[in-house]
Amino acid sequence: MKLDNVLAGYVAGPRGRDGLCLALLLRERVHARLTVATVQPPAWSAPGPSKAEESAWRAYLREQAAAMLDQARELAGDDAEYVTHPYRGSGRGLLELARRSGADVVVIGSAPGGGRGRIALGSTADQLLHASSVPVLLAPRGFGDDPPPAFERLTLAYRRGPGCDAAIKDAARTAAVLDVPLRLVTLVVSPGRRRKIEKDMLGSLRDQAAADLRAAARGRSSVDVEVLEGRNVAQALGTTTWLRGEMIICASSDTGPLRRVFLGDTSIKIVKAATCPVMILTRQP
């Protein structure tokens, strides 16, 4: 997986700063080209405006876009390209811009309303996470307040399936590019109180998950594996240690379209429970 061309979606405020700081961390590590984009609505959406009204509206949009990109420039400096892209819907606008610019990854911040250190999915993320032709990287709320100096480790949320080999290869390439270790984890979610037959089934599931992880890591040097177990996804993720410079990688659902991002139920839960950035890969054949 390439990371040569990074597209950061920017809006005014903390969430724009969170996503841009994550994009800057990625750019600095891999010396990538960075494009910072703000998506604005079309010049006029109401029917029959007068020329004066339309002119005033266009001027207002230009001023808003310029102000936002000036804020972004204060963070990212002049070593980036800054663009305004008119489109109805910020997520769909970023999708179109990613195709036009040949971006390798799209980076955005968390939607408003989520808890600090967590990722909330709004309309922009929803559009990206169900249609993007390139991986999508999400920054948790508050990431830009005190970003880590560098990435320290990649953790792939592994599940055995048709696309698992492609996901491991992508994760291994990304870890090599970032020069960080790779870890594979599998989540085992179980209810609290169990009868004996349920305990036996859970034991078998746990053993199978561990065997799948060992098989997936075989032949790859310096790859750690862990089975994370809890009553839900959040509790399972909380049973291991997460480094300050950690990034989680999730594969797209096997039911989604090829070469597109398509978030499944488990991946959605991982995104919402994660306390570090999360990258969603496209589905590979």
PDB file of C-alpha atoms in Angstrom:
ATOM      1  CA  MET A   1       0.000   0.000   0.000  1.00  0.00           C
ATOM      2  CA  LYS A   2       1.360   3.400  -1.008  1.00  0.00           C
ATOM      3  CA  LEU A   3       1.305   6.477   1.214  1.00  0.00           C
ATOM      4  CA  ASP A   4       2.928   8.910  -1.208  1.00  0.00           C
ATOM      5  CA  ASN A   5      -0.072  11.212  -1.630  1.00  0.00           C
ATOM      6  CA  VAL A   6      -2.082  12.193   1.470  1.00  0.00           C
ATOM      7  CA  LEU A   7      -5.391  14.070   1.284  1.00  0.00           C
ATOM      8  CA  ALA A   8      -6.549  15.764   4.506  1.00  0.00           C
ATOM      9  CA  GLY A   9     -10.108  17.018   4.765  1.00  0.00           C
ATOM     10  CA  TYR A  10     -10.156  20.226   6.779  1.00  0.00           C
ATOM     11  CA  VAL A  11     -12.882  22.209   8.542  1.00  0.00           C
ATOM     12  CA  ALA A  12     -12.491  25.034  11.033  1.00  0.00           C
ATOM     13  CA  GLY A  13     -12.187  24.000  14.657  1.00  0.00           C
ATOM     14  CA  PRO A  14     -10.740  21.124  16.712  1.00  0.00           C
ATOM     15  CA  ARG A  15     -11.808  18.253  14.430  1.00  0.00           C
ATOM     16  CA  GLY A  16     -10.070  19.872  11.471  1.00  0.00           C
ATOM     17  CA  ARG A  17      -6.933  20.300  13.565  1.00  0.00           C
ATOM     18  CA  ASP A  18      -7.091  16.670  14.756  1.00  0.00           C
ATOM     19  CA  GLY A  19      -7.230  15.271  11.223  1.00  0.00           C
ATOM     20  CA  LEU A  20      -4.574  17.630   9.897  1.00  0.00           C
ATOM     21  CA  CYS A  21      -2.151  16.850  12.742  1.00  0.00           C
ATOM     22  CA  LEU A  22      -2.534  13.152  11.967  1.00  0.00           C
ATOM     23  CA  ALA A  23      -1.945  13.818   8.259  1.00  0.00           C
ATOM     24  CA  LEU A  24       1.164  15.840   9.131  1.00  0.00           C
ATOM     25  CA  LEU A  25       2.491  12.978  11.263  1.00  0.00           C
ATOM     26  CA  LEU A  26       2.026  10.658   8.305  1.00  0.00           C
ATOM     27  CA  ARG A  27       3.627  13.107   5.870  1.00  0.00           C
ATOM     28  CA  GLU A  28       6.666  13.658   8.054  1.00  0.00           C
ATOM     29  CA  ARG A  29       7.258   9.940   8.446  1.00  0.00           C
ATOM     30  CA  VAL A  30       6.984   8.953   4.783  1.00  0.00           C
ATOM     31  CA  HIS A  31       7.818  12.314   3.127  1.00  0.00           C
ATOM     32  CA  ALA A  32       4.485  12.269   1.335  1.00  0.00           C
ATOM     33  CA  ARG A  33       2.833  14.955  -0.736  1.00  0.00           C
ATOM     34  CA  LEU A  34       0.079  16.594   1.337  1.00  0.00           C
ATOM     35  CA  THR A  35      -3.086  18.165  -0.021  1.00  0.00           C
ATOM     36  CA  VAL A  36      -5.338  19.997   2.433  1.00  0.00           C
ATOM     37  CA  ALA A  37      -8.897  20.409   1.172  1.00  0.00           C
ATOM     38  CA  THR A  38     -12.025  22.118   2.375  1.00  0.00           C
ATOM     39  CA  VAL A  39     -15.294  21.132   0.714  1.00  0.00           C
ATOM     40  CA  GLN A  40     -17.765  23.971   0.229  1.00  0.00           C
ATOM     41  CA  PRO A  41     -21.389  23.845  -0.956  1.00  0.00           C
ATOM     42  CA  PRO A  42     -22.120  24.898  -4.547  1.00  0.00           C
ATOM     43  CA  ALA A  43     -22.348  28.580  -5.315  1.00  0.00           C
ATOM     44  CA  TRP A  44     -26.149  28.659  -4.936  1.00  0.00           C
ATOM     45  CA  SER A  45     -28.676  26.043  -3.953  1.00  0.00           C
ATOM     46  CA  ALA A  46     -31.909  28.070  -3.911  1.00  0.00           C
ATOM     47  CA  PRO A  47     -33.857  28.633  -7.137  1.00  0.00           C
ATOM     48  CA  GLY A  48     -33.900  31.972  -8.909  1.00  0.00           C
ATOM     49  CA  PRO A  49     -31.394  34.153  -7.011  1.00  0.00           C
ATOM     50  CA  SER A  50     -30.761  37.644  -8.240  1.00  0.00           C
ATOM     51  CA  LYS A  51     -27.347  38.444  -9.645  1.00  0.00           C
ATOM     52  CA  ALA A  52     -26.577  40.536  -6.569  1.00  0.00           C
ATOM     53  CA  GLU A  53     -27.593  37.713  -4.207  1.00  0.00           C
ATOM     54  CA  GLU A  54     -25.602  35.148  -6.135  1.00  0.00           C
ATOM     55  CA  SER A  55     -22.549  37.410  -6.231  1.00  0.00           C
ATOM     56  CA  ALA A  56     -22.757  38.031  -2.474  1.00  0.00           C
ATOM     57  CA  TRP A  57     -23.145  34.312  -1.777  1.00  0.00           C
ATOM     58  CA  ARG A  58     -20.137  33.428  -3.928  1.00  0.00           C
ATOM     59  CA  ALA A  59     -18.046  36.062  -2.159  1.00  0.00           C
ATOM     60  CA  TYR A  60     -19.128  34.711   1.227  1.00  0.00           C
ATOM     61  CA  LEU A  61     -18.136  31.159   0.266  1.00  0.00           C
ATOM     62  CA  ARG A  62     -14.740  32.318  -0.986  1.00  0.00           C
ATOM     63  CA  GLU A  63     -14.101  34.198   2.240  1.00  0.00           C
ATOM     64  CA  GLN A  64     -15.111  31.197   4.372  1.00  0.00           C
ATOM     65  CA  ALA A  65     -12.902  28.816   2.396  1.00  0.00           C
ATOM     66  CA  ALA A  66      -9.946  31.205   2.448  1.00  0.00           C
ATOM     67  CA  ALA A  67     -10.263  31.662   6.211  1.00  0.00           C
ATOM     68  CA  MET A  68     -10.339  27.917   6.819  1.00  0.00           C
ATOM     69  CA  LEU A  69      -7.336  27.251   4.614  1.00  0.00           C
ATOM     70  CA  ASP A  70      -5.435  30.068   6.306  1.00  0.00           C
ATOM     71  CA  GLN A  71      -6.015  28.273   9.611  1.00  0.00           C
ATOM     72  CA  ALA A  72      -4.764  25.034   8.084  1.00  0.00           C
ATOM     73  CA  ARG A  73      -1.691  26.784   6.667  1.00  0.00           C
ATOM     74  CA  GLU A  74      -0.772  28.009  10.153  1.00  0.00           C
ATOM     75  CA  LEU A  75      -0.533  24.362  11.209  1.00  0.00           C
ATOM     76  CA  ALA A  76       0.905  22.741   8.101  1.00  0.00           C
ATOM     77  CA  GLY A  77       3.035  25.551   6.676  1.00  0.00           C
ATOM     78  CA  ASP A  78       3.697  26.193   3.009  1.00  0.00           C
ATOM     79  CA  ASP A  79       4.898  22.672   2.214  1.00  0.00           C
ATOM     80  CA  ALA A  80       1.409  21.532   1.215  1.00  0.00           C
ATOM     81  CA  GLU A  81      -1.194  22.192  -1.452  1.00  0.00           C
ATOM     82  CA  TYR A  82      -4.388  23.928  -0.346  1.00  0.00           C
ATOM     83  CA  VAL A  83      -7.576  23.532  -2.352  1.00  0.00           C
ATOM     84  CA  THR A  84     -11.259  24.393  -2.129  1.00  0.00           C
ATOM     85  CA  HIS A  85     -13.590  21.873  -3.709  1.00  0.00           C
ATOM     86  CA  PRO A  86     -17.262  22.747  -4.330  1.00  0.00           C
ATOM     87  CA  TYR A  87     -19.591  19.828  -3.695  1.00  0.00           C
ATOM     88  CA  ARG A  88     -22.822  18.995  -1.915  1.00  0.00           C
ATOM     89  CA  GLY A  89     -21.709  16.741   0.893  1.00  0.00           C
ATOM     90  CA  SER A  90     -18.201  16.934   2.331  1.00  0.00           C
ATOM     91  CA  GLY A  91     -17.604  13.176   2.235  1.00  0.00           C
ATOM     92  CA  ARG A  92     -18.622  12.816  -1.398  1.00  0.00           C
ATOM     93  CA  GLY A  93     -16.597  15.898  -2.240  1.00  0.00           C
ATOM     94  CA  LEU A  94     -13.484  14.350  -0.694  1.00  0.00           C
ATOM     95  CA  LEU A  95     -14.166  11.123  -2.600  1.00  0.00           C
ATOM     96  CA  GLU A  96     -14.229  12.999  -5.892  1.00  0.00           C
ATOM     97  CA  LEU A  97     -11.142  15.009  -5.000  1.00  0.00           C
ATOM     98  CA  ALA A  98      -9.280  11.849  -3.976  1.00  0.00           C
ATOM     99  CA  ARG A  99      -9.981  10.334  -7.387  1.00  0.00           C
ATOM    100  CA  ARG A 100      -8.898  13.482  -9.211  1.00  0.00           C
ATOM    101  CA  SER A 101      -5.698  13.960  -7.224  1.00  0.00           C
ATOM    102  CA  GLY A 102      -4.673  10.306  -7.085  1.00  0.00           C
ATOM    103  CA  ALA A 103      -4.624  10.292  -3.280  1.00  0.00           C
ATOM    104  CA  ASP A 104      -3.400   7.151  -1.530  1.00  0.00           C
ATOM    105  CA  VAL A 105      -5.248   7.843   1.728  1.00  0.00           C
ATOM    106  CA  VAL A 106      -7.880  10.295   3.014  1.00  0.00           C
ATOM    107  CA  VAL A 107      -7.469  11.638   6.565  1.00  0.00           C
ATOM    108  CA  ILE A 108     -10.222  13.295   8.619  1.00  0.00           C
ATOM    109  CA  GLY A 109     -10.965  14.070  12.250  1.00  0.00           C
ATOM    110  CA  SER A 110     -13.776  12.819  14.461  1.00  0.00           C
ATOM    111  CA  ALA A 111     -17.285  14.188  14.097  1.00  0.00           C
ATOM    112  CA  PRO A 112     -18.476  16.554  16.864  1.00  0.00           C
ATOM    113  CA  GLY A 113     -20.154  15.084  19.899  1.00  0.00           C
ATOM    114  CA  GLY A 114     -17.893  12.141  20.581  1.00  0.00           C
ATOM    115  CA  GLY A 115     -15.934  11.590  23.766  1.00  0.00           C
ATOM    116  CA  ARG A 116     -12.413  12.882  24.082  1.00  0.00           C
ATOM    117  CA  GLY A 117      -9.900  10.381  22.769  1.00  0.00           C
ATOM    118  CA  ARG A 118     -12.615   8.536  20.820  1.00  0.00           C
ATOM    119  CA  ILE A 119     -13.843   8.586  17.224  1.00  0.00           C
ATOM    120  CA  ALA A 120     -17.398   9.614  16.385  1.00  0.00           C
ATOM    121  CA  LEU A 121     -18.743   8.891  12.902  1.00  0.00           C
ATOM    122  CA  GLY A 122     -20.663  11.711  11.253  1.00  0.00           C
ATOM    123  CA  SER A 123     -21.993  12.175   7.735  1.00  0.00           C
ATOM    124  CA  THR A 124     -18.549  12.880   6.243  1.00  0.00           C
ATOM    125  CA  ALA A 125     -17.039   9.698   7.675  1.00  0.00           C
ATOM    126  CA  ASP A 126     -20.144   7.694   6.762  1.00  0.00           C
ATOM    127  CA  GLN A 127     -19.844   8.685   3.100  1.00  0.00           C
ATOM    128  CA  LEU A 128     -16.123   7.920   3.049  1.00  0.00           C
ATOM    129  CA  LEU A 129     -16.416   4.630   4.924  1.00  0.00           C
ATOM    130  CA  HIS A 130     -18.941   3.205   2.489  1.00  0.00           C
ATOM    131  CA  ALA A 131     -17.542   4.303  -0.852  1.00  0.00           C
ATOM    132  CA  SER A 132     -13.891   5.395  -0.768  1.00  0.00           C
ATOM    133  CA  SER A 133     -11.577   3.816  -3.327  1.00  0.00           C
ATOM    134  CA  VAL A 134      -8.575   4.471  -1.039  1.00  0.00           C
ATOM    135  CA  PRO A 135      -8.015   3.778   2.671  1.00  0.00           C
ATOM    136  CA  VAL A 136      -9.541   6.213   5.162  1.00  0.00           C
ATOM    137  CA  LEU A 137      -7.641   7.292   8.288  1.00  0.00           C
ATOM    138  CA  LEU A 138      -9.601   8.673  11.255  1.00  0.00           C
ATOM    139  CA  ALA A 139      -8.182  10.777  14.098  1.00  0.00           C
ATOM    140  CA  PRO A 140      -9.765  10.583  17.570  1.00  0.00           C
ATOM    141  CA  ARG A 141     -11.115  13.728  19.194  1.00  0.00           C
ATOM    142  CA  GLY A 142      -8.333  15.758  20.820  1.00  0.00           C
ATOM    143  CA  PHE A 143      -5.532  14.127  18.797  1.00  0.00           C
ATOM    144  CA  GLY A 144      -4.270  17.528  17.677  1.00  0.00           C
ATOM    145  CA  ASP A 145      -3.935  18.856  21.241  1.00  0.00           C
ATOM    146  CA  ASP A 146      -0.925  16.662  22.000  1.00  0.00           C
ATOM    147  CA  PRO A 147      -0.015  14.468  19.017  1.00  0.00           C
ATOM    148  CA  PRO A 148       2.717  11.841  19.459  1.00  0.00           C
ATOM    149  CA  PRO A 149       6.107  12.670  17.937  1.00  0.00           C
ATOM    150  CA  ALA A 150       5.990   9.569  15.727  1.00  0.00           C
ATOM    151  CA  PHE A 151       4.108   6.364  15.027  1.00  0.00           C
ATOM    152  CA  GLU A 152       5.249   3.545  17.305  1.00  0.00           C
ATOM    153  CA  ARG A 153       3.287   0.466  16.241  1.00  0.00           C
ATOM    154  CA  LEU A 154       0.565  -0.781  13.882  1.00  0.00           C
ATOM    155  CA  THR A 155      -2.091  -3.165  15.144  1.00  0.00           C
ATOM    156  CA  LEU A 156      -4.178  -5.071  12.602  1.00  0.00           C
ATOM    157  CA  ALA A 157      -7.598  -6.182  13.811  1.00  0.00           C
ATOM    158  CA  TYR A 158      -7.397  -9.630  12.228  1.00  0.00           C
ATOM    159  CA  ARG A 159     -10.218 -11.958  11.360  1.00  0.00           C
ATOM    160  CA  ARG A 160      -9.887 -15.016   9.181  1.00  0.00           C
ATOM    161  CA  GLY A 161     -11.730 -14.575   5.909  1.00  0.00           C
ATOM    162  CA  PRO A 162     -11.374 -14.163   2.137  1.00  0.00           C
ATOM    163  CA  GLY A 163      -9.620 -10.810   2.406  1.00  0.00           C
ATOM    164  CA  CYS A 164      -7.371 -11.580   5.362  1.00  0.00           C
ATOM    165  CA  ASP A 165      -4.190 -12.264   3.381  1.00  0.00           C
ATOM    166  CA  ALA A 166      -4.511  -8.994   1.470  1.00  0.00           C
ATOM    167  CA  ALA A 167      -5.119  -7.082   4.712  1.00  0.00           C
ATOM    168  CA  ILE A 168      -2.007  -8.589   6.330  1.00  0.00           C
ATOM    169  CA  LYS A 169       0.101  -7.725   3.295  1.00  0.00           C
ATOM    170  CA  ASP A 170      -1.172  -4.144   3.306  1.00  0.00           C
ATOM    171  CA  ALA A 171      -0.580  -3.816   7.044  1.00  0.00           C
ATOM    172  CA  ALA A 172       2.927  -5.300   6.753  1.00  0.00           C
ATOM    173  CA  ARG A 173       3.814  -2.901   3.927  1.00  0.00           C
ATOM    174  CA  THR A 174       2.487   0.043   5.910  1.00  0.00           C
ATOM    175  CA  ALA A 175       4.462  -0.997   8.988  1.00  0.00           C
ATOM    176  CA  ALA A 176       7.599  -1.286   6.853  1.00  0.00           C
ATOM    177  CA  VAL A 177       7.055   2.169   5.327  1.00  0.00           C
ATOM    178  CA  LEU A 178       6.519   3.703   8.772  1.00  0.00           C
ATOM    179  CA  ASP A 179       9.382   1.627  10.213  1.00  0.00           C
ATOM    180  CA  VAL A 180       7.306   0.352  13.142  1.00  0.00           C
ATOM    181  CA  PRO A 181       6.485  -3.144  14.452  1.00  0.00           C
ATOM    182  CA  LEU A 182       3.285  -4.921  13.464  1.00  0.00           C
ATOM    183  CA  ARG A 183       0.875  -6.651  15.830  1.00  0.00           C
ATOM    184  CA  LEU A 184      -2.070  -8.884  14.920  1.00  0.00           C
ATOM    185  CA  VAL A 185      -5.012  -9.090  17.312  1.00  0.00           C
ATOM    186  CA  THR A 186      -8.244 -11.053  17.151  1.00  0.00           C
ATOM    187  CA  LEU A 187     -11.232 -10.113  19.277  1.00  0.00           C
ATOM    188  CA  VAL A 188     -13.259 -12.789  21.066  1.00  0.00           C
ATOM    189  CA  VAL A 189     -16.505 -11.331  22.425  1.00  0.00           C
ATOM    190  CA  SER A 190     -18.318 -13.435  25.024  1.00  0.00           C
ATOM    191  CA  PRO A 191     -21.234 -12.931  27.457  1.00  0.00           C
ATOM    192  CA  GLY A 192     -20.541 -12.708  31.163  1.00  0.00           C
ATOM    193  CA  ARG A 193     -22.386 -15.683  32.685  1.00  0.00           C
ATOM    194  CA  ARG A 194     -22.072 -18.964  30.771  1.00  0.00           C
ATOM    195  CA  ARG A 195     -23.176 -22.560  31.087  1.00  0.00           C
ATOM    196  CA  LYS A 196     -20.616 -25.354  30.707  1.00  0.00           C
ATOM    197  CA  ILE A 197     -21.398 -25.979  27.044  1.00  0.00           C
ATOM    198  CA  GLU A 198     -20.969 -22.272  26.326  1.00  0.00           C
ATOM    199  CA  LYS A 199     -17.663 -22.242  28.187  1.00  0.00           C
ATOM    200  CA  ASP A 200     -16.485 -25.205  26.127  1.00  0.00           C
ATOM    201  CA  MET A 201     -17.507 -23.495  22.887  1.00  0.00           C
ATOM    202  CA  LEU A 202     -15.779 -20.310  23.984  1.00  0.00           C
ATOM    203  CA  GLY A 203     -12.622 -22.248  24.783  1.00  0.00           C
ATOM    204  CA  SER A 204     -12.661 -23.784  21.315  1.00  0.00           C
ATOM    205  CA  LEU A 205     -13.229 -20.367  19.760  1.00  0.00           C
ATOM    206  CA  ARG A 206     -10.351 -18.906  21.735  1.00  0.00           C
ATOM    207  CA  ASP A 207      -8.027 -21.751  20.715  1.00  0.00           C
ATOM    208  CA  GLN A 208      -9.032 -21.397  17.058  1.00  0.00           C
ATOM    209  CA  ALA A 209      -8.435 -17.639  17.145  1.00  0.00           C
ATOM    210  CA  ALA A 210      -4.965 -18.166  18.592  1.00  0.00           C
ATOM    211  CA  ALA A 211      -4.170 -20.801  15.953  1.00  0.00           C
ATOM    212  CA  ASP A 212      -5.386 -18.477  13.173  1.00  0.00           C
ATOM    213  CA  LEU A 213      -3.157 -15.693  14.465  1.00  0.00           C
ATOM    214  CA  ARG A 214      -0.103 -17.942  14.629  1.00  0.00           C
ATOM    215  CA  ALA A 215      -0.766 -19.139  11.094  1.00  0.00           C
ATOM    216  CA  ALA A 216      -1.193 -15.570   9.840  1.00  0.00           C
ATOM    217  CA  ALA A 217       2.080 -14.466  11.455  1.00  0.00           C
ATOM    218  CA  ARG A 218       4.062 -17.491  10.279  1.00  0.00           C
ATOM    219  CA  GLY A 219       7.001 -16.512   8.122  1.00  0.00           C
ATOM    220  CA  ARG A 220       6.843 -12.857   9.179  1.00  0.00           C
ATOM    221  CA  SER A 221       9.586 -11.703  11.488  1.00  0.00           C
ATOM    222  CA  SER A 222       8.885  -9.608  14.580  1.00  0.00           C
ATOM    223  CA  VAL A 223       5.090  -9.855  14.414  1.00  0.00           C
ATOM    224  CA  ASP A 224       3.332 -10.101  17.779  1.00  0.00           C
ATOM    225  CA  VAL A 225      -0.073 -11.778  18.129  1.00  0.00           C
ATOM    226  CA  GLU A 226      -2.740 -11.418  20.829  1.00  0.00           C
ATOM    227  CA  VAL A 227      -6.254 -12.703  21.432  1.00  0.00           C
ATOM    228  CA  LEU A 228      -8.326 -10.015  23.138  1.00  0.00           C
ATOM    229  CA  GLU A 229     -11.407 -11.191  25.020  1.00  0.00           C
ATOM    230  CA  GLY A 230     -14.217  -9.273  26.647  1.00  0.00           C
ATOM    231  CA  ARG A 231     -17.988  -8.963  26.992  1.00  0.00           C
ATOM    232  CA  ASN A 232     -18.000  -6.452  24.144  1.00  0.00           C
ATOM    233  CA  VAL A 233     -15.555  -4.940  21.670  1.00  0.00           C
ATOM    234  CA  ALA A 234     -14.658  -1.994  23.903  1.00  0.00           C
ATOM    235  CA  GLN A 235     -13.883  -4.245  26.860  1.00  0.00           C
ATOM    236  CA  ALA A 236     -11.827  -6.590  24.681  1.00  0.00           C
ATOM    237  CA  LEU A 237      -9.753  -3.689  23.335  1.00  0.00           C
ATOM    238  CA  GLY A 238      -9.183  -2.548  26.905  1.00  0.00           C
ATOM    239  CA  THR A 239      -7.423  -5.795  27.866  1.00  0.00           C
ATOM    240  CA  THR A 240      -4.187  -4.905  26.074  1.00  0.00           C
ATOM    241  CA  THR A 241      -1.693  -2.042  26.070  1.00  0.00           C
ATOM    242  CA  TRP A 242      -1.984   0.736  23.486  1.00  0.00           C
ATOM    243  CA  LEU A 243       1.045   2.886  22.779  1.00  0.00           C
ATOM    244  CA  ARG A 244       0.784   6.640  22.433  1.00  0.00           C
ATOM    245  CA  GLY A 245       1.856   6.389  18.792  1.00  0.00           C
ATOM    246  CA  GLU A 246      -0.361   3.409  17.937  1.00  0.00           C
ATOM    247  CA  MET A 247      -2.495   3.049  14.818  1.00  0.00           C
ATOM    248  CA  ILE A 248      -5.179   0.398  14.312  1.00  0.00           C
ATOM    249  CA  ILE A 249      -5.827  -1.025  10.860  1.00  0.00           C
ATOM    250  CA  CYS A 250      -9.152  -2.663   9.978  1.00  0.00           C
ATOM    251  CA  ALA A 251     -10.039  -4.494   6.795  1.00  0.00           C
ATOM    252  CA  SER A 252     -13.261  -3.690   4.980  1.00  0.00           C
ATOM    253  CA  SER A 253     -16.196  -6.072   5.158  1.00  0.00           C
ATOM    254  CA  ASP A 254     -16.040  -9.059   2.816  1.00  0.00           C
ATOM    255  CA  THR A 255     -19.594  -8.224   1.711  1.00  0.00           C
ATOM    256  CA  GLY A 256     -18.666  -4.804   0.349  1.00  0.00           C
ATOM    257  CA  PRO A 257     -17.689  -3.894  -3.224  1.00  0.00           C
ATOM    258  CA  LEU A 258     -14.172  -4.693  -4.405  1.00  0.00           C
ATOM    259  CA  ARG A 259     -11.535  -1.968  -4.091  1.00  0.00           C
ATOM    260  CA  ARG A 260     -13.827   0.139  -1.952  1.00  0.00           C
ATOM    261  CA  VAL A 261     -13.989   0.857   1.755  1.00  0.00           C
ATOM    262  CA  PHE A 262     -17.044  -0.766   3.332  1.00  0.00           C
ATOM    263  CA  LEU A 263     -17.294  -0.865   7.107  1.00  0.00           C
ATOM    264  CA  GLY A 264     -18.764  -3.987   8.735  1.00  0.00           C
ATOM    265  CA  ASP A 265     -20.444  -4.203  12.147  1.00  0.00           C
ATOM    266  CA  THR A 266     -17.327  -5.297  14.053  1.00  0.00           C
ATOM    267  CA  SER A 267     -15.138  -2.675  12.407  1.00  0.00           C
ATOM    268  CA  ILE A 268     -17.665   0.033  13.294  1.00  0.00           C
ATOM    269  CA  LYS A 269     -17.496  -1.062  16.933  1.00  0.00           C
ATOM    270  CA  ILE A 270     -13.687  -1.056  16.839  1.00  0.00           C
ATOM    271  CA  VAL A 271     -13.632   2.458  15.379  1.00  0.00           C
ATOM    272  CA  LYS A 272     -15.977   3.762  18.066  1.00  0.00           C
ATOM    273  CA  ALA A 273     -14.122   2.032  20.917  1.00  0.00           C
ATOM    274  CA  ALA A 274     -10.573   2.815  19.775  1.00  0.00           C
ATOM    275  CA  THR A 275      -8.448   5.343  21.643  1.00  0.00           C
ATOM    276  CA  CYS A 276      -5.961   5.844  18.787  1.00  0.00           C
ATOM    277  CA  PRO A 277      -6.185   6.581  15.043  1.00  0.00           C
ATOM    278  CA  VAL A 278      -7.866   3.933  12.901  1.00  0.00           C
ATOM    279  CA  MET A 279      -7.248   3.226   9.205  1.00  0.00           C
ATOM    280  CA  ILE A 280      -9.863   1.334   7.184  1.00  0.00           C
ATOM    281  CA  LEU A 281      -8.483  -0.506   4.161  1.00  0.00           C
ATOM    282  CA  THR A 282     -10.270  -1.031   0.876  1.00  0.00           C
ATOM    283  CA  ARG A 283     -11.559  -4.509   0.092  1.00  0.00           C
ATOM    284  CA  GLN A 284      -9.140  -6.451  -2.075  1.00  0.00           C
ATOM    285  CA  PRO A 285      -9.953  -9.510  -4.247  1.00  0.00           C
TER     286      PRO A 285
END
